[in-house]
């Protein structure tokens, strides 16, 4: 399972590293130490936490990214025989994309993996980051 440093998690959640650190210190998200001694958050925990905070206060700042790119974390995947539905939480934004099962497998997408949703008109494309 992929793990994220406090700084990486902050970027994915659309907050400052200080805010992410305060949330970890307060026990809102669980961290552990990696081999290098850095505090990290496992991908599944970060995915679940990103959904919780996205449903939180309206006072939370809203962040958008330029050029219609929304870096975030995969929070859900529904696989069919041919098609798949991928949900990404990018800060306060939840994006859902329908793509082929083959694309999901080739990209190695799973809950907790960092990915970028790119929106063009009515299409949402997923890049593995």
XYZ file of C-alpha atoms in Angstrom:
129
model
C 0.000 0.000 0.000
C 1.264 3.455 -0.892
C 1.996 5.829 1.986
C 2.087 9.633 1.909
C 4.214 12.108 3.821
C 2.465 14.943 5.652
C 3.444 17.324 2.820
C 2.107 15.010 0.103
C -1.121 14.479 2.034
C -1.514 18.235 2.470
C -1.233 18.800 -1.301
C -3.798 16.085 -2.001
C -6.189 17.521 0.587
C -5.722 21.108 -0.590
C -4.390 22.396 2.743
C -1.058 23.581 4.121
C 1.398 21.075 5.596
C 0.892 22.792 8.970
C -2.843 22.068 8.815
C -2.234 18.419 7.892
C 0.292 18.147 10.739
C -2.210 19.652 13.219
C -4.880 17.170 12.071
C -2.421 14.305 12.597
C -1.386 15.666 16.017
C -5.057 15.885 17.010
C -5.637 12.275 15.971
C -8.004 13.121 13.094
C -5.834 11.022 10.760
C -3.506 8.215 11.826
C 0.192 8.404 11.035
C 3.118 6.057 11.548
C 6.875 6.286 11.011
C 8.485 4.899 7.867
C 11.970 3.339 7.649
C 13.481 6.840 7.468
C 11.630 8.030 10.554
C 9.254 10.324 8.624
C 5.612 10.517 9.641
C 3.473 8.990 6.907
C -0.209 8.205 6.332
C -1.214 5.011 4.560
C -3.215 5.516 1.350
C -6.459 3.874 2.492
C -6.568 5.980 5.671
C -5.882 9.147 3.684
C -8.594 8.249 1.163
C -11.164 7.744 3.936
C -10.107 10.946 5.712
C -10.331 12.973 2.480
C -13.983 11.954 2.104
C -14.729 12.926 5.721
C -13.190 16.394 5.478
C -14.811 17.066 2.096
C -18.186 16.672 3.790
C -17.145 19.022 6.615
C -17.583 22.709 7.310
C -18.397 25.197 4.600
C -15.799 27.415 6.335
C -13.030 25.195 4.954
C -11.218 26.888 2.080
C -12.049 25.635 -1.396
C -9.135 25.039 -3.751
C -9.197 24.484 -7.475
C -6.354 23.691 -9.801
C -5.360 25.391 -13.012
C -5.907 23.894 -16.446
C -8.743 21.700 -15.189
C -6.391 19.234 -13.475
C -7.490 17.950 -10.075
C -4.735 16.018 -8.262
C -6.189 13.825 -5.563
C -6.512 10.371 -4.131
C -8.610 7.448 -5.373
C -11.424 6.858 -2.874
C -13.492 4.297 -4.745
C -13.460 1.892 -7.674
C -16.358 -0.156 -9.033
C -15.223 -2.728 -11.569
C -17.532 -4.315 -14.110
C -16.663 -6.891 -16.759
C -15.739 -4.164 -19.266
C -16.262 -0.750 -17.647
C -15.174 0.798 -14.359
C -16.142 3.781 -12.222
C -13.320 5.608 -10.436
C -13.907 8.211 -7.732
C -11.202 10.732 -6.833
C -11.273 13.155 -3.902
C -9.285 16.263 -4.833
C -9.422 18.537 -1.804
C -13.115 19.418 -1.428
C -13.899 18.150 -4.955
C -15.250 14.661 -5.663
C -14.812 13.581 -9.272
C -16.179 10.420 -10.854
C -14.934 9.009 -14.146
C -16.210 6.109 -16.211
C -13.463 4.296 -18.072
C -12.571 0.803 -19.203
C -11.606 -1.885 -16.736
C -8.463 -2.391 -18.806
C -7.447 1.273 -18.239
C -7.908 0.907 -14.468
C -5.737 -2.207 -14.460
C -3.045 -0.684 -16.710
C -2.835 2.424 -14.515
C -2.695 0.297 -11.366
C -5.538 2.285 -9.821
C -6.764 1.229 -6.396
C -8.170 2.972 -3.342
C -5.467 5.083 -1.713
C -3.415 5.687 -4.872
C -2.600 9.231 -5.949
C -4.130 10.200 -9.303
C -5.098 13.312 -11.241
C -8.523 13.851 -12.803
C -8.412 16.002 -15.933
C -11.675 17.547 -17.034
C -12.352 18.615 -20.603
C -15.894 19.630 -21.462
C -17.973 16.649 -20.319
C -15.089 14.146 -20.152
C -13.025 13.253 -17.099
C -9.662 11.578 -17.797
C -7.550 9.899 -15.088
C -3.738 10.103 -14.922
C -1.740 8.027 -12.448
C 0.686 10.355 -10.640
